[in-house]
mmCIF file of C-alpha atoms in Angstrom:
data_model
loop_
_atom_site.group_PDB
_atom_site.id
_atom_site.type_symbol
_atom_site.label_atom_id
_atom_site.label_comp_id
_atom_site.label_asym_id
_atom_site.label_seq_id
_atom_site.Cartn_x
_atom_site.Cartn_y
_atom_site.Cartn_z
ATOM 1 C CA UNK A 1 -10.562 -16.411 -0.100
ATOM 2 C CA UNK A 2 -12.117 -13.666 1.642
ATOM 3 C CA UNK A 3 -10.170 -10.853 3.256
ATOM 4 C CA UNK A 4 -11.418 -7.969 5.560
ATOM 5 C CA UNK A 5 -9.709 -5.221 3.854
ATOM 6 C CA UNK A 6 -11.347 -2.771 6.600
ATOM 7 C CA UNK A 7 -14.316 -0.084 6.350
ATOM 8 C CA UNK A 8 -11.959 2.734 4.475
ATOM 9 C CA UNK A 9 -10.771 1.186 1.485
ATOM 10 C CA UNK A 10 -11.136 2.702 -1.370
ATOM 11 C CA UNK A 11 -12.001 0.523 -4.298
ATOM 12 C CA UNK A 12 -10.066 1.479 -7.821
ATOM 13 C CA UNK A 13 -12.174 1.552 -10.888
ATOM 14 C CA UNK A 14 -13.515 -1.320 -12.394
ATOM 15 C CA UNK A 15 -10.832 -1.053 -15.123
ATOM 16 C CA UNK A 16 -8.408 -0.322 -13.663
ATOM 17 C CA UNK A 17 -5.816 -3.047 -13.936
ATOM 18 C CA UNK A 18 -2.991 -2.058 -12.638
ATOM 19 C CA UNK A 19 -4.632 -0.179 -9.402
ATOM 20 C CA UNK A 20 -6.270 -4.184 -8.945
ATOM 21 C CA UNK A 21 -2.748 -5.174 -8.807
ATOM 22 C CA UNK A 22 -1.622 -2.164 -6.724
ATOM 23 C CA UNK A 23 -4.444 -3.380 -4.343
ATOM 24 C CA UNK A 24 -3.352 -6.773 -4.398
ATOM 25 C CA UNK A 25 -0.247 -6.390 -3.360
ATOM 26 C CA UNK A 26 -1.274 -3.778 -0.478
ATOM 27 C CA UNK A 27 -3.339 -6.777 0.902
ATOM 28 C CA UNK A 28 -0.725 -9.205 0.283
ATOM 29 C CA UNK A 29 1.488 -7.323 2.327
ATOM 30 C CA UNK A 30 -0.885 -7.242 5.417
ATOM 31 C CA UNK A 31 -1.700 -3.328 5.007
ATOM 32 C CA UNK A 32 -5.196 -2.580 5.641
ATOM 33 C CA UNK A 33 -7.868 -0.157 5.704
ATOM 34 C CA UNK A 34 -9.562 -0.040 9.250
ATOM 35 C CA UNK A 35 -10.093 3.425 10.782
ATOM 36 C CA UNK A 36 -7.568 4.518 13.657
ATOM 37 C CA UNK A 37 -8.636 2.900 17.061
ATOM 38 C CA UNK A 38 -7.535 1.399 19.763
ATOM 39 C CA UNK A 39 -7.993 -2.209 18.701
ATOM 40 C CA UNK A 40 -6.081 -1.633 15.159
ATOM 41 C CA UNK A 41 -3.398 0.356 15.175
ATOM 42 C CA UNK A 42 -2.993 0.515 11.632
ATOM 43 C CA UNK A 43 -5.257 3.036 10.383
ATOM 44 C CA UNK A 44 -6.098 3.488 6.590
ATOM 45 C CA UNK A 45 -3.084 5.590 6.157
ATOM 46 C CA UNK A 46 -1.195 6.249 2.662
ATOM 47 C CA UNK A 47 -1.405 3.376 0.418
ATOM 48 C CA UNK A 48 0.065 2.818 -3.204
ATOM 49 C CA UNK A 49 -2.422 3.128 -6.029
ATOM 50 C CA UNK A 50 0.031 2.136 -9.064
ATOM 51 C CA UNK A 51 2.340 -0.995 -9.331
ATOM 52 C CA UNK A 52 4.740 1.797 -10.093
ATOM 53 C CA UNK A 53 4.424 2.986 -6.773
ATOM 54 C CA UNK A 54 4.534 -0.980 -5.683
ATOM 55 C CA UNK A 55 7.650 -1.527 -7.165
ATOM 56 C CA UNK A 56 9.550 1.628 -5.587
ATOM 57 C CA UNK A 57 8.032 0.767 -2.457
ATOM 58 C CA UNK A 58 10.155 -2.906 -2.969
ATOM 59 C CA UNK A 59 12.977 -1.462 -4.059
ATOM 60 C CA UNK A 60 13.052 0.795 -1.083
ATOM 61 C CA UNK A 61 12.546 -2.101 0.912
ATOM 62 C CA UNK A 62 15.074 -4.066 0.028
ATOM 63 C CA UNK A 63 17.744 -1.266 0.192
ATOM 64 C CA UNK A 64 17.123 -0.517 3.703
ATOM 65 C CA UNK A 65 15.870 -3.540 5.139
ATOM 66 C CA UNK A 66 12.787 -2.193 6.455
ATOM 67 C CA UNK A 67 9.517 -4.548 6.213
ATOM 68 C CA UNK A 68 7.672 -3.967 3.178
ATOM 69 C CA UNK A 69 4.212 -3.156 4.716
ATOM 70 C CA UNK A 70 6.449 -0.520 6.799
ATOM 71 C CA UNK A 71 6.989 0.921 3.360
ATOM 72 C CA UNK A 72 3.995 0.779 1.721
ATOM 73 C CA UNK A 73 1.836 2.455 4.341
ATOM 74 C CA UNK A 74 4.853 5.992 3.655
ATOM 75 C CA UNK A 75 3.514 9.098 1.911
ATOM 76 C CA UNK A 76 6.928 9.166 -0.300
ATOM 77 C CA UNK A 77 9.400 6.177 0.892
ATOM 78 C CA UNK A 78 11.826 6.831 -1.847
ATOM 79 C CA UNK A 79 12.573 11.222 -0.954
ATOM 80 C CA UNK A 80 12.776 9.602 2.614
ATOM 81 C CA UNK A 81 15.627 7.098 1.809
ATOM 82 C CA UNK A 82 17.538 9.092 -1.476
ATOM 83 C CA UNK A 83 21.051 9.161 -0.715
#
């Protein structure tokens, strides 16, 4: 299946596994990378490159309820939601 991941993504190595999977799960989660405009308002923005980064992202997530793609697309979600 094909998916228009927008003009501004930036591809990880070839190698790279776990930014793949980082990737994957950024797509899976609706985030994309189309340039800020009045049709899409979503904008390439910060996206996670590590499943690391994935995982805190769903653990952040979970703990305050906020949609996952919400979370993804923050700079640092967990410094914004430490208690």
């Amino acid at each position: 299946m094909l998916t228009d991941a927008g003009v501004q993504l930036a591809v990880p190595p070839r190698r790279d596994r776990d930014g793949w999977r980082a990737l994957a799960a950024v797509l899976d989660a609706g985030l994309r990378f189309h340039p800020n405009c009045r049709c899409c308002d979503d904008g390439p923005g910060h996206r996670p490159r590590t499943m690391r980064e994935v995982r805190e992202c769903v653990e952040v997530s979970a703990r305050t309820g906020l949609p996952l793609a919400e979370v993804l697309a923050m700079p640092d979600p967990v410094r914004a939601y430490e208690q």
